[in-house]
Amino acid sequence: MPIKPIRSQADLALHGAPPAYAEALHVGRPNICDREAFLQRMGQVLDNQWLTNNGPLVQEFEQRIAERLGVKHCVAMCNGTIALEIAIRALGFSGEVIVPSWTFIATAHALYWQDITPVFADIDPVTHNLDPAAVRRMITPRTSGIIGVHLWGRAAPADELQAIADEHGLCLMFDAAHAFDSTYRGQPIGRFGRCAVFSFHATKAFNTMEGGAVTTDDDELAEAMRLMRNFGFAGYDNVIHPGTNGKMIEACAAMGLANLDGFDGVVATNRRNHAAYREAFAGVPGITLLEYDPAERNSHHYAVIEVDASCPVSRDHIIDALHAENILVRKYFWPGCHRMKPYRDLFPHAGLLLPHSEAVASRVIVLPNGAAVDGAVVSTIRDVIVALISKGPTP
Ligand code: T4K
């Protein structure tokens, strides 16, 4: 795709219908695998005259996801955040729950929204995932659980976190929003902890436009979450549980079923692009591409570079230069949840306990990936960065 330079800073105001929106190269461009298959599925939805409330496509979708991820239950939801909230409630979390700060804000919000305090533990600066030793340090008598996040689809240390949870009588679950189809020690990621929560948002490797799911092998937990996502109804006129509206609609399941058939192709494209990024950045001073363990499955959806102190130019100057070329890279998840207002107000000094989270937050750039990216795009991105570096150090 030809990239047109951005016309003004206002073009970056994504939520204000910016004129350059369609022309820009975005991180998070959705994978739309097979338009015809989707439209055919949508025809089915309209013919069925069944648009939501546990329809046939949602049921088929849940079954296919459970099979693919090797779990007993997949409970589909309207998005990953509601799925987190419902899982947290069904597991009975309360008081304090330990989470990384280096994650999307939804991980923390899903707790705080329910009057549970997210307590931020530091990460391992290499894996970007929770550091078990840091988790231990944050346990108090009020701690009821741990939420590990499989960041960038790379597995959090599930065995070590489970050992801590067992030792302290805590409940462990995972935010697997990035980790559809990933493995941990060769096992599908949805089977670790009491449950795993996936996001199928438009920006994810596998998407249902909006959507999410909780996977678990626990029959009772799955049953409780099914009730909770549908107001607690156990049949006509019979509410047996408090609940909310967390249902996935048929149109989203239609997108999911179409995209599921194309998912392996998405992964192949991502892997190809990731290899091209590796080659492009080899030898560029101070730039390191985040790698995926070849022994594990991973969608390679996130093309992440870290800009360290040996790079002659700053991370933010690189971002400005790429944005000026209409390549809308992101600095996910800067500045970290603990520095966002609600949590900064709660824990003004949290940063002192999160040195690795703060350091990683200052280094990361997420680059575009997926079908919109090819060798030419990778070369353009490299050339912009190398040209900036060759001009010399940032003033
Ligand atoms: N846990 C973790 C670890 C997560 O990363 C997320 C979501 C969740 C939980 C919660 O799951 P959900 O409730 O969202 O299912 C985006 C996504 O909205 C969010 O799903 C995702 N993580 C997060 C990492 O990214 P924003 O605020 O960055 O979105 P926005 O509007 O800036 O869009 C991102 C980029 O994608 C832009 O460059 C534009 C592009 N885009 C976006 C959409 C929706 C497109 O090109 N087309 C599109 O249709 O949060």
GROMACS .gro file of C-alpha atoms and ligand atoms in nm:
model
  445
    1MET     CA    1   0.000   0.000   0.000
    2PRO     CA    2   0.147   0.344  -0.087
    3ILE     CA    3   0.187   0.551   0.229
    4LYS     CA    4   0.095   0.918   0.197
    5PRO     CA    5   0.272   1.157   0.435
    6ILE     CA    6   0.050   1.288   0.711
    7ARG     CA    7  -0.092   1.635   0.650
    8SER     CA    8  -0.125   1.768   1.003
    9GLN     CA    9  -0.110   1.664   1.364
   10ALA     CA   10  -0.489   1.680   1.363
   11ASP     CA   11  -0.480   1.377   1.134
   12LEU     CA   12  -0.369   1.180   1.436
   13ALA     CA   13  -0.691   1.253   1.623
   14LEU     CA   14  -0.830   0.910   1.545
   15HIS     CA   15  -1.163   0.962   1.708
   16GLY     CA   16  -1.240   1.285   1.523
   17ALA     CA   17  -1.283   1.134   1.173
   18PRO     CA   18  -0.936   1.239   1.054
   19PRO     CA   19  -0.899   1.291   0.679
   20ALA     CA   20  -0.588   1.073   0.657
   21TYR     CA   21  -0.746   0.785   0.846
   22ALA     CA   22  -0.789   0.554   0.547
   23GLU     CA   23  -0.454   0.643   0.393
   24ALA     CA   24  -0.243   0.589   0.701
   25LEU     CA   25  -0.067   0.269   0.791
   26HIS     CA   26  -0.205   0.180   1.132
   27VAL     CA   27  -0.098  -0.060   1.401
   28GLY     CA   28  -0.416  -0.262   1.460
   29ARG     CA   29  -0.553  -0.278   1.104
   30PRO     CA   30  -0.807  -0.561   1.122
   31ASN     CA   31  -0.748  -0.894   0.948
   32ILE     CA   32  -1.051  -0.960   0.731
   33CYS     CA   33  -0.976  -1.306   0.600
   34ASP     CA   34  -1.257  -1.400   0.364
   35ARG     CA   35  -1.515  -1.135   0.281
   36GLU     CA   36  -1.735  -1.381   0.085
   37ALA     CA   37  -1.737  -1.637   0.368
   38PHE     CA   38  -1.838  -1.361   0.611
   39LEU     CA   39  -2.118  -1.234   0.387
   40GLN     CA   40  -2.245  -1.588   0.342
   41ARG     CA   41  -2.251  -1.635   0.719
   42MET     CA   42  -2.433  -1.303   0.757
   43GLY     CA   43  -2.693  -1.427   0.509
   44GLN     CA   44  -2.740  -1.725   0.739
   45VAL     CA   45  -2.789  -1.491   1.037
   46LEU     CA   46  -3.058  -1.293   0.854
   47ASP     CA   47  -3.230  -1.607   0.727
   48ASN     CA   48  -3.237  -1.749   1.080
   49GLN     CA   49  -3.393  -1.429   1.214
   50TRP     CA   50  -3.189  -1.500   1.522
   51LEU     CA   51  -2.950  -1.213   1.591
   52THR     CA   52  -2.829  -1.265   1.947
   53ASN     CA   53  -2.897  -1.454   2.276
   54ASN     CA   54  -2.693  -1.772   2.234
   55GLY     CA   55  -2.775  -1.820   1.866
   56PRO     CA   56  -2.658  -2.109   1.649
   57LEU     CA   57  -2.351  -1.929   1.514
   58VAL     CA   58  -2.232  -1.836   1.864
   59GLN     CA   59  -2.273  -2.199   1.968
   60GLU     CA   60  -2.079  -2.320   1.664
   61PHE     CA   61  -1.814  -2.056   1.731
   62GLU     CA   62  -1.774  -2.164   2.096
   63GLN     CA   63  -1.738  -2.527   1.995
   64ARG     CA   64  -1.476  -2.451   1.730
   65ILE     CA   65  -1.275  -2.229   1.964
   66ALA     CA   66  -1.284  -2.486   2.244
   67GLU     CA   67  -1.162  -2.755   2.000
   68ARG     CA   68  -0.889  -2.534   1.859
   69LEU     CA   69  -0.763  -2.430   2.203
   70GLY     CA   70  -0.795  -2.778   2.355
   71VAL     CA   71  -1.026  -2.671   2.640
   72LYS     CA   72  -1.353  -2.810   2.770
   73HIS     CA   73  -1.545  -2.481   2.769
   74CYS     CA   74  -1.539  -2.162   2.566
   75VAL     CA   75  -1.787  -1.899   2.689
   76ALA     CA   76  -1.814  -1.632   2.419
   77MET     CA   77  -1.871  -1.271   2.529
   78CYS     CA   78  -1.936  -0.930   2.376
   79ASN     CA   79  -1.576  -0.814   2.436
   80GLY     CA   80  -1.263  -0.900   2.632
   81THR     CA   81  -1.322  -0.642   2.907
   82ILE     CA   82  -1.667  -0.774   2.999
   83ALA     CA   83  -1.521  -1.126   2.978
   84LEU     CA   84  -1.255  -1.021   3.232
   85GLU     CA   85  -1.518  -0.864   3.458
   86ILE     CA   86  -1.740  -1.170   3.448
   87ALA     CA   87  -1.450  -1.411   3.507
   88ILE     CA   88  -1.326  -1.199   3.801
   89ARG     CA   89  -1.674  -1.199   3.953
   90ALA     CA   90  -1.737  -1.568   3.893
   91LEU     CA   91  -1.407  -1.652   4.063
   92GLY     CA   92  -1.503  -1.441   4.365
   93PHE     CA   93  -1.202  -1.209   4.364
   94SER     CA   94  -1.212  -0.936   4.629
   95GLY     CA   95  -0.984  -0.698   4.820
   96GLU     CA   96  -0.657  -0.680   4.626
   97VAL     CA   97  -0.554  -0.862   4.311
   98ILE     CA   98  -0.198  -0.860   4.177
   99VAL     CA   99  -0.159  -0.762   3.810
  100PRO     CA  100   0.116  -0.620   3.593
  101SER     CA  101   0.109  -0.247   3.525
  102TRP     CA  102   0.262  -0.317   3.184
  103THR     CA  103  -0.064  -0.416   3.014
  104PHE     CA  104  -0.365  -0.256   2.848
  105ILE     CA  105  -0.570  -0.053   3.094
  106ALA     CA  106  -0.864  -0.299   3.073
  107THR     CA  107  -0.680  -0.552   3.290
  108ALA     CA  108  -0.674  -0.306   3.581
  109HIS     CA  109  -1.013  -0.149   3.505
  110ALA     CA  110  -1.193  -0.487   3.510
  111LEU     CA  111  -1.095  -0.513   3.877
  112TYR     CA  112  -1.135  -0.152   3.985
  113TRP     CA  113  -1.477  -0.129   3.815
  114GLN     CA  114  -1.586  -0.392   4.071
  115ASP     CA  115  -1.427  -0.218   4.372
  116ILE     CA  116  -1.129  -0.454   4.374
  117THR     CA  117  -0.787  -0.290   4.404
  118PRO     CA  118  -0.539  -0.377   4.130
  119VAL     CA  119  -0.196  -0.402   4.292
  120PHE     CA  120   0.080  -0.364   4.036
  121ALA     CA  121   0.378  -0.600   4.037
  122ASP     CA  122   0.687  -0.549   3.825
  123ILE     CA  123   0.776  -0.741   3.511
  124ASP     CA  124   1.078  -0.927   3.383
  125PRO     CA  125   1.239  -0.673   3.144
  126VAL     CA  126   1.324  -0.948   2.894
  127THR     CA  127   0.990  -1.131   2.873
  128HIS     CA  128   0.772  -0.824   2.953
  129ASN     CA  129   0.562  -1.061   3.167
  130LEU     CA  130   0.505  -1.070   3.545
  131ASP     CA  131   0.816  -1.144   3.749
  132PRO     CA  132   0.719  -1.413   4.006
  133ALA     CA  133   0.959  -1.267   4.266
  134ALA     CA  134   0.790  -0.927   4.231
  135VAL     CA  135   0.447  -1.090   4.266
  136ARG     CA  136   0.556  -1.247   4.597
  137ARG     CA  137   0.661  -0.906   4.727
  138MET     CA  138   0.315  -0.758   4.665
  139ILE     CA  139   0.111  -1.021   4.856
  140THR     CA  140  -0.074  -0.887   5.163
  141PRO     CA  141  -0.349  -1.033   5.384
  142ARG     CA  142  -0.601  -0.861   5.151
  143THR     CA  143  -0.474  -1.034   4.836
  144SER     CA  144  -0.730  -1.272   4.686
  145GLY     CA  145  -0.580  -1.345   4.348
  146ILE     CA  146  -0.332  -1.295   4.065
  147ILE     CA  147  -0.404  -1.210   3.703
  148GLY     CA  148  -0.114  -1.298   3.475
  149VAL     CA  149  -0.114  -1.133   3.132
  150HIS     CA  150   0.034  -1.320   2.835
  151LEU     CA  151   0.173  -1.001   2.684
  152TRP     CA  152   0.235  -0.996   2.308
  153GLY     CA  153   0.100  -1.353   2.312
  154ARG     CA  154   0.414  -1.474   2.489
  155ALA     CA  155   0.322  -1.686   2.788
  156ALA     CA  156   0.346  -1.547   3.141
  157PRO     CA  157   0.531  -1.790   3.375
  158ALA     CA  158   0.218  -1.991   3.451
  159ASP     CA  159   0.386  -2.270   3.650
  160GLU     CA  160   0.569  -2.031   3.883
  161LEU     CA  161   0.258  -1.816   3.930
  162GLN     CA  162   0.050  -2.127   4.005
  163ALA     CA  163   0.305  -2.235   4.269
  164ILE     CA  164   0.278  -1.892   4.438
  165ALA     CA  165  -0.102  -1.904   4.420
  166ASP     CA  166  -0.109  -2.253   4.574
  167GLU     CA  167   0.136  -2.157   4.848
  168HIS     CA  168  -0.072  -1.854   4.953
  169GLY     CA  169  -0.422  -1.988   4.884
  170LEU     CA  170  -0.479  -1.741   4.598
  171CYS     CA  171  -0.683  -1.776   4.282
  172LEU     CA  172  -0.492  -1.747   3.952
  173MET     CA  173  -0.641  -1.650   3.616
  174PHE     CA  174  -0.495  -1.514   3.294
  175ASP     CA  175  -0.560  -1.224   3.063
  176ALA     CA  176  -0.486  -1.394   2.732
  177ALA     CA  177  -0.619  -1.106   2.520
  178HIS     CA  178  -0.307  -1.118   2.298
  179ALA     CA  179  -0.258  -1.491   2.305
  180PHE     CA  180  -0.515  -1.659   2.083
  181ASP     CA  181  -0.367  -1.992   1.974
  182SER     CA  182  -0.039  -1.940   2.169
  183THR     CA  183   0.119  -2.223   2.368
  184TYR     CA  184   0.305  -2.245   2.697
  185ARG     CA  185   0.547  -2.538   2.728
  186GLY     CA  186   0.375  -2.685   2.421
  187GLN     CA  187   0.026  -2.670   2.577
  188PRO     CA  188  -0.255  -2.440   2.458
  189ILE     CA  189  -0.256  -2.128   2.672
  190GLY     CA  190  -0.627  -2.137   2.759
  191ARG     CA  191  -0.585  -2.424   3.004
  192PHE     CA  192  -0.366  -2.256   3.267
  193GLY     CA  193  -0.496  -2.107   3.592
  194ARG     CA  194  -0.868  -2.127   3.669
  195CYS     CA  195  -0.951  -1.966   3.335
  196ALA     CA  196  -0.813  -1.754   3.051
  197VAL     CA  197  -0.976  -1.448   2.894
  198PHE     CA  198  -0.935  -1.375   2.524
  199SER     CA  199  -1.012  -1.058   2.330
  200PHE     CA  200  -1.133  -1.083   1.972
  201HIS     CA  201  -1.134  -0.707   1.918
  202ALA     CA  202  -1.087  -0.577   1.562
  203THR     CA  203  -0.720  -0.503   1.634
  204LYS     CA  204  -0.634  -0.856   1.745
  205ALA     CA  205  -0.470  -1.125   1.530
  206PHE     CA  206  -0.800  -1.310   1.532
  207ASN     CA  207  -1.106  -1.087   1.547
  208THR     CA  208  -1.484  -1.099   1.566
  209MET     CA  209  -1.504  -0.717   1.523
  210GLU     CA  210  -1.580  -0.684   1.896
  211GLY     CA  211  -1.575  -0.996   2.107
  212GLY     CA  212  -1.408  -1.203   2.369
  213ALA     CA  213  -1.430  -1.536   2.548
  214VAL     CA  214  -1.334  -1.716   2.864
  215THR     CA  215  -1.191  -2.065   2.836
  216THR     CA  216  -1.179  -2.312   3.124
  217ASP     CA  217  -1.187  -2.682   3.204
  218ASP     CA  218  -1.398  -2.609   3.513
  219ASP     CA  219  -1.765  -2.709   3.455
  220GLU     CA  220  -1.908  -2.509   3.746
  221LEU     CA  221  -1.715  -2.194   3.657
  222ALA     CA  222  -1.828  -2.217   3.294
  223GLU     CA  223  -2.189  -2.260   3.405
  224ALA     CA  224  -2.169  -1.959   3.639
  225MET     CA  225  -2.023  -1.741   3.361
  226ARG     CA  226  -2.292  -1.852   3.114
  227LEU     CA  227  -2.556  -1.744   3.363
  228MET     CA  228  -2.381  -1.416   3.441
  229ARG     CA  229  -2.346  -1.312   3.078
  230ASN     CA  230  -2.724  -1.348   3.032
  231PHE     CA  231  -2.865  -1.165   3.337
  232GLY     CA  232  -2.864  -1.489   3.541
  233PHE     CA  233  -3.154  -1.642   3.342
  234ALA     CA  234  -3.187  -2.020   3.377
  235GLY     CA  235  -3.491  -2.034   3.148
  236TYR     CA  236  -3.797  -1.819   3.078
  237ASP     CA  237  -3.893  -1.607   3.378
  238ASN     CA  238  -3.636  -1.769   3.605
  239VAL     CA  239  -3.336  -1.568   3.726
  240ILE     CA  240  -3.114  -1.770   3.959
  241HIS     CA  241  -2.800  -1.556   3.961
  242PRO     CA  242  -2.701  -1.188   3.950
  243GLY     CA  243  -2.584  -1.106   3.601
  244THR     CA  244  -2.524  -0.861   3.322
  245ASN     CA  245  -2.541  -0.853   2.943
  246GLY     CA  246  -2.215  -1.002   2.816
  247LYS     CA  247  -2.351  -1.189   2.514
  248MET     CA  248  -2.175  -1.216   2.180
  249ILE     CA  249  -2.405  -1.134   1.888
  250GLU     CA  250  -2.450  -1.355   1.582
  251ALA     CA  251  -2.285  -1.104   1.345
  252CYS     CA  252  -1.967  -1.120   1.553
  253ALA     CA  253  -1.975  -1.499   1.557
  254ALA     CA  254  -2.017  -1.488   1.175
  255MET     CA  255  -1.699  -1.280   1.149
  256GLY     CA  256  -1.524  -1.513   1.391
  257LEU     CA  257  -1.617  -1.828   1.199
  258ALA     CA  258  -1.500  -1.673   0.871
  259ASN     CA  259  -1.175  -1.549   1.026
  260LEU     CA  260  -1.106  -1.878   1.202
  261ASP     CA  261  -1.077  -2.051   0.865
  262GLY     CA  262  -0.823  -1.790   0.753
  263PHE     CA  263  -0.626  -1.764   1.076
  264ASP     CA  264  -0.333  -1.984   0.971
  265GLY     CA  265  -0.284  -1.755   0.669
  266VAL     CA  266  -0.275  -1.450   0.899
  267VAL     CA  267  -0.007  -1.615   1.111
  268ALA     CA  268   0.199  -1.700   0.801
  269THR     CA  269   0.186  -1.335   0.688
  270ASN     CA  270   0.280  -1.210   1.035
  271ARG     CA  271   0.574  -1.451   1.055
  272ARG     CA  272   0.697  -1.339   0.714
  273ASN     CA  273   0.676  -0.974   0.818
  274HIS     CA  274   0.844  -1.045   1.150
  275ALA     CA  275   1.136  -1.211   0.969
  276ALA     CA  276   1.158  -0.907   0.738
  277TYR     CA  277   1.166  -0.672   1.039
  278ARG     CA  278   1.442  -0.887   1.195
  279GLU     CA  279   1.652  -0.859   0.883
  280ALA     CA  280   1.580  -0.487   0.846
  281PHE     CA  281   1.688  -0.397   1.200
  282ALA     CA  282   1.992  -0.625   1.220
  283GLY     CA  283   2.287  -0.397   1.292
  284VAL     CA  284   2.080  -0.081   1.351
  285PRO     CA  285   2.231   0.060   1.672
  286GLY     CA  286   2.011   0.054   1.981
  287ILE     CA  287   1.712  -0.114   1.814
  288THR     CA  288   1.611  -0.465   1.923
  289LEU     CA  289   1.320  -0.660   1.779
  290LEU     CA  290   1.117  -0.858   2.032
  291GLU     CA  291   1.153  -1.227   1.947
  292TYR     CA  292   0.916  -1.522   1.975
  293ASP     CA  293   1.027  -1.861   2.108
  294PRO     CA  294   1.043  -2.092   1.804
  295ALA     CA  295   0.948  -2.384   2.031
  296GLU     CA  296   0.607  -2.225   2.107
  297ARG     CA  297   0.310  -2.132   1.888
  298ASN     CA  298   0.250  -1.757   1.859
  299SER     CA  299   0.055  -1.549   1.608
  300HIS     CA  300   0.354  -1.310   1.566
  301HIS     CA  301   0.090  -1.036   1.558
  302TYR     CA  302   0.293  -0.785   1.758
  303ALA     CA  303   0.601  -0.647   1.585
  304VAL     CA  304   0.765  -0.474   1.880
  305ILE     CA  305   1.099  -0.294   1.886
  306GLU     CA  306   1.282  -0.157   2.187
  307VAL     CA  307   1.492   0.157   2.155
  308ASP     CA  308   1.764   0.157   2.418
  309ALA     CA  309   2.015   0.414   2.541
  310SER     CA  310   2.275   0.313   2.279
  311CYS     CA  311   2.046   0.441   2.002
  312PRO     CA  312   2.161   0.792   1.898
  313VAL     CA  313   1.799   0.915   1.876
  314SER     CA  314   1.518   0.891   2.127
  315ARG     CA  315   1.221   0.658   2.105
  316ASP     CA  316   0.982   0.953   2.083
  317HIS     CA  317   1.174   1.117   1.797
  318ILE     CA  318   1.152   0.792   1.603
  319ILE     CA  319   0.776   0.785   1.662
  320ASP     CA  320   0.740   1.148   1.547
  321ALA     CA  321   0.939   1.073   1.230
  322LEU     CA  322   0.725   0.770   1.147
  323HIS     CA  323   0.401   0.956   1.221
  324ALA     CA  324   0.514   1.233   0.987
  325GLU     CA  325   0.525   0.967   0.715
  326ASN     CA  326   0.171   0.855   0.813
  327ILE     CA  327   0.298   0.533   0.968
  328LEU     CA  328   0.099   0.535   1.290
  329VAL     CA  329   0.315   0.324   1.519
  330ARG     CA  330   0.215   0.306   1.887
  331LYS     CA  331   0.392   0.305   2.221
  332TYR     CA  332   0.168   0.045   2.384
  333PHE     CA  333   0.132   0.035   2.685
  334TRP     CA  334   0.308   0.356   2.780
  335PRO     CA  335   0.309   0.501   3.042
  336GLY     CA  336   0.189   0.187   3.226
  337CYS     CA  337  -0.140   0.153   3.414
  338HIS     CA  338   0.013   0.288   3.736
  339ARG     CA  339   0.074   0.624   3.569
  340MET     CA  340  -0.281   0.659   3.432
  341LYS     CA  341  -0.492   0.898   3.641
  342PRO     CA  342  -0.719   0.656   3.832
  343TYR     CA  343  -0.424   0.446   3.951
  344ARG     CA  344  -0.177   0.731   3.986
  345ASP     CA  345  -0.425   0.884   4.233
  346LEU     CA  346  -0.446   0.551   4.419
  347PHE     CA  347  -0.072   0.477   4.426
  348PRO     CA  348   0.126   0.796   4.362
  349HIS     CA  349   0.459   0.627   4.435
  350ALA     CA  350   0.397   0.293   4.259
  351GLY     CA  351   0.671   0.368   4.008
  352LEU     CA  352   0.935   0.317   4.277
  353LEU     CA  353   0.840  -0.052   4.289
  354LEU     CA  354   0.812  -0.088   3.912
  355PRO     CA  355   1.154   0.000   3.770
  356HIS     CA  356   1.141  -0.257   3.490
  357SER     CA  357   0.787  -0.162   3.387
  358GLU     CA  358   0.893   0.203   3.370
  359ALA     CA  359   1.207   0.125   3.171
  360VAL     CA  360   1.028  -0.098   2.921
  361ALA     CA  361   0.750   0.163   2.883
  362SER     CA  362   1.013   0.419   2.779
  363ARG     CA  363   1.165   0.190   2.513
  364VAL     CA  364   0.883   0.020   2.322
  365ILE     CA  365   0.744   0.095   1.978
  366VAL     CA  366   0.478  -0.131   1.826
  367LEU     CA  367   0.505  -0.146   1.447
  368PRO     CA  368   0.231  -0.232   1.198
  369ASN     CA  369   0.181  -0.594   1.101
  370GLY     CA  370  -0.070  -0.808   0.913
  371ALA     CA  371  -0.186  -0.804   0.553
  372ALA     CA  372  -0.125  -0.428   0.512
  373VAL     CA  373   0.248  -0.483   0.565
  374ASP     CA  374   0.495  -0.621   0.312
  375GLY     CA  375   0.867  -0.600   0.240
  376ALA     CA  376   0.833  -0.248   0.095
  377VAL     CA  377   0.661  -0.118   0.409
  378VAL     CA  378   0.927  -0.278   0.630
  379SER     CA  379   1.201  -0.112   0.420
  380THR     CA  380   1.028   0.227   0.442
  381ILE     CA  381   1.008   0.201   0.820
  382ARG     CA  382   1.372   0.099   0.841
  383ASP     CA  383   1.480   0.379   0.606
  384VAL     CA  384   1.297   0.646   0.810
  385ILE     CA  385   1.468   0.526   1.129
  386VAL     CA  386   1.813   0.487   0.975
  387ALA     CA  387   1.790   0.834   0.813
  388LEU     CA  388   1.702   0.984   1.150
  389ILE     CA  389   1.990   0.806   1.320
  390SER     CA  390   2.235   0.916   1.052
  391LYS     CA  391   2.146   1.281   1.125
  392GLY     CA  392   2.300   1.230   1.469
  393PRO     CA  393   2.194   1.240   1.831
  394THR     CA  394   1.863   1.389   1.940
  395PRO     CA  395   1.928   1.743   2.070
  396T4K     N1  396  -0.639  -0.707   2.800
  396T4K     C1  397  -0.542  -0.672   2.715
  396T4K     C2  398  -0.401  -0.712   2.746
  396T4K     C3  399  -0.573  -0.602   2.597
  396T4K     O1  400  -0.474  -0.566   2.512
  396T4K     C4  401  -0.708  -0.567   2.571
  396T4K     C5  402  -0.744  -0.491   2.453
  396T4K     C6  403  -0.807  -0.607   2.664
  396T4K     C7  404  -0.768  -0.678   2.779
  396T4K     C8  405  -0.951  -0.574   2.646
  396T4K     O2  406  -1.011  -0.641   2.539
  396T4K     P1  407  -1.139  -0.572   2.458
  396T4K     O3  408  -1.240  -0.533   2.562
  396T4K     O4  409  -1.085  -0.453   2.382
  396T4K     O5  410  -1.186  -0.684   2.370
  396T4K     C9  411  -0.702  -0.108   2.120
  396T4K    C10  412  -0.818  -0.205   2.131
  396T4K     O6  413  -0.942  -0.135   2.136
  396T4K    C11  414  -0.809  -0.298   2.246
  396T4K     O7  415  -0.895  -0.407   2.218
  396T4K    C12  416  -0.669  -0.355   2.262
  396T4K     N2  417  -0.653  -0.436   2.381
  396T4K    C13  418  -0.568  -0.242   2.265
  396T4K    C14  419  -0.427  -0.295   2.277
  396T4K     O8  420  -0.578  -0.167   2.145
  396T4K     P2  421  -0.683   0.153   2.151
  396T4K     O9  422  -0.742   0.247   2.248
  396T4K    O10  423  -0.539   0.156   2.127
  396T4K    O11  424  -0.765   0.158   2.013
  396T4K     P3  425  -0.756   0.262   1.892
  396T4K    O12  426  -0.894   0.313   1.865
  396T4K    O13  427  -0.649   0.360   1.917
  396T4K    O14  428  -0.720   0.167   1.771
  396T4K    C15  429  -0.596   0.102   1.764
  396T4K    C16  430  -0.540   0.106   1.624
  396T4K    O15  431  -0.611   0.017   1.540
  396T4K    C17  432  -0.545   0.242   1.557
  396T4K    O16  433  -0.419   0.265   1.497
  396T4K    C18  434  -0.650   0.229   1.450
  396T4K    C19  435  -0.654   0.082   1.419
  396T4K     N3  436  -0.789   0.033   1.388
  396T4K    C20  437  -0.878   0.016   1.490
  396T4K    C21  438  -1.003  -0.033   1.465
  396T4K    C22  439  -1.103  -0.052   1.577
  396T4K    C23  440  -0.822   0.005   1.258
  396T4K    O17  441  -0.740   0.024   1.167
  396T4K     N4  442  -0.948  -0.044   1.231
  396T4K    C24  443  -1.039  -0.065   1.330
  396T4K    O18  444  -1.152  -0.113   1.301
  396T4K    O19  445  -0.723   0.005   2.203
   0.00000   0.00000   0.00000
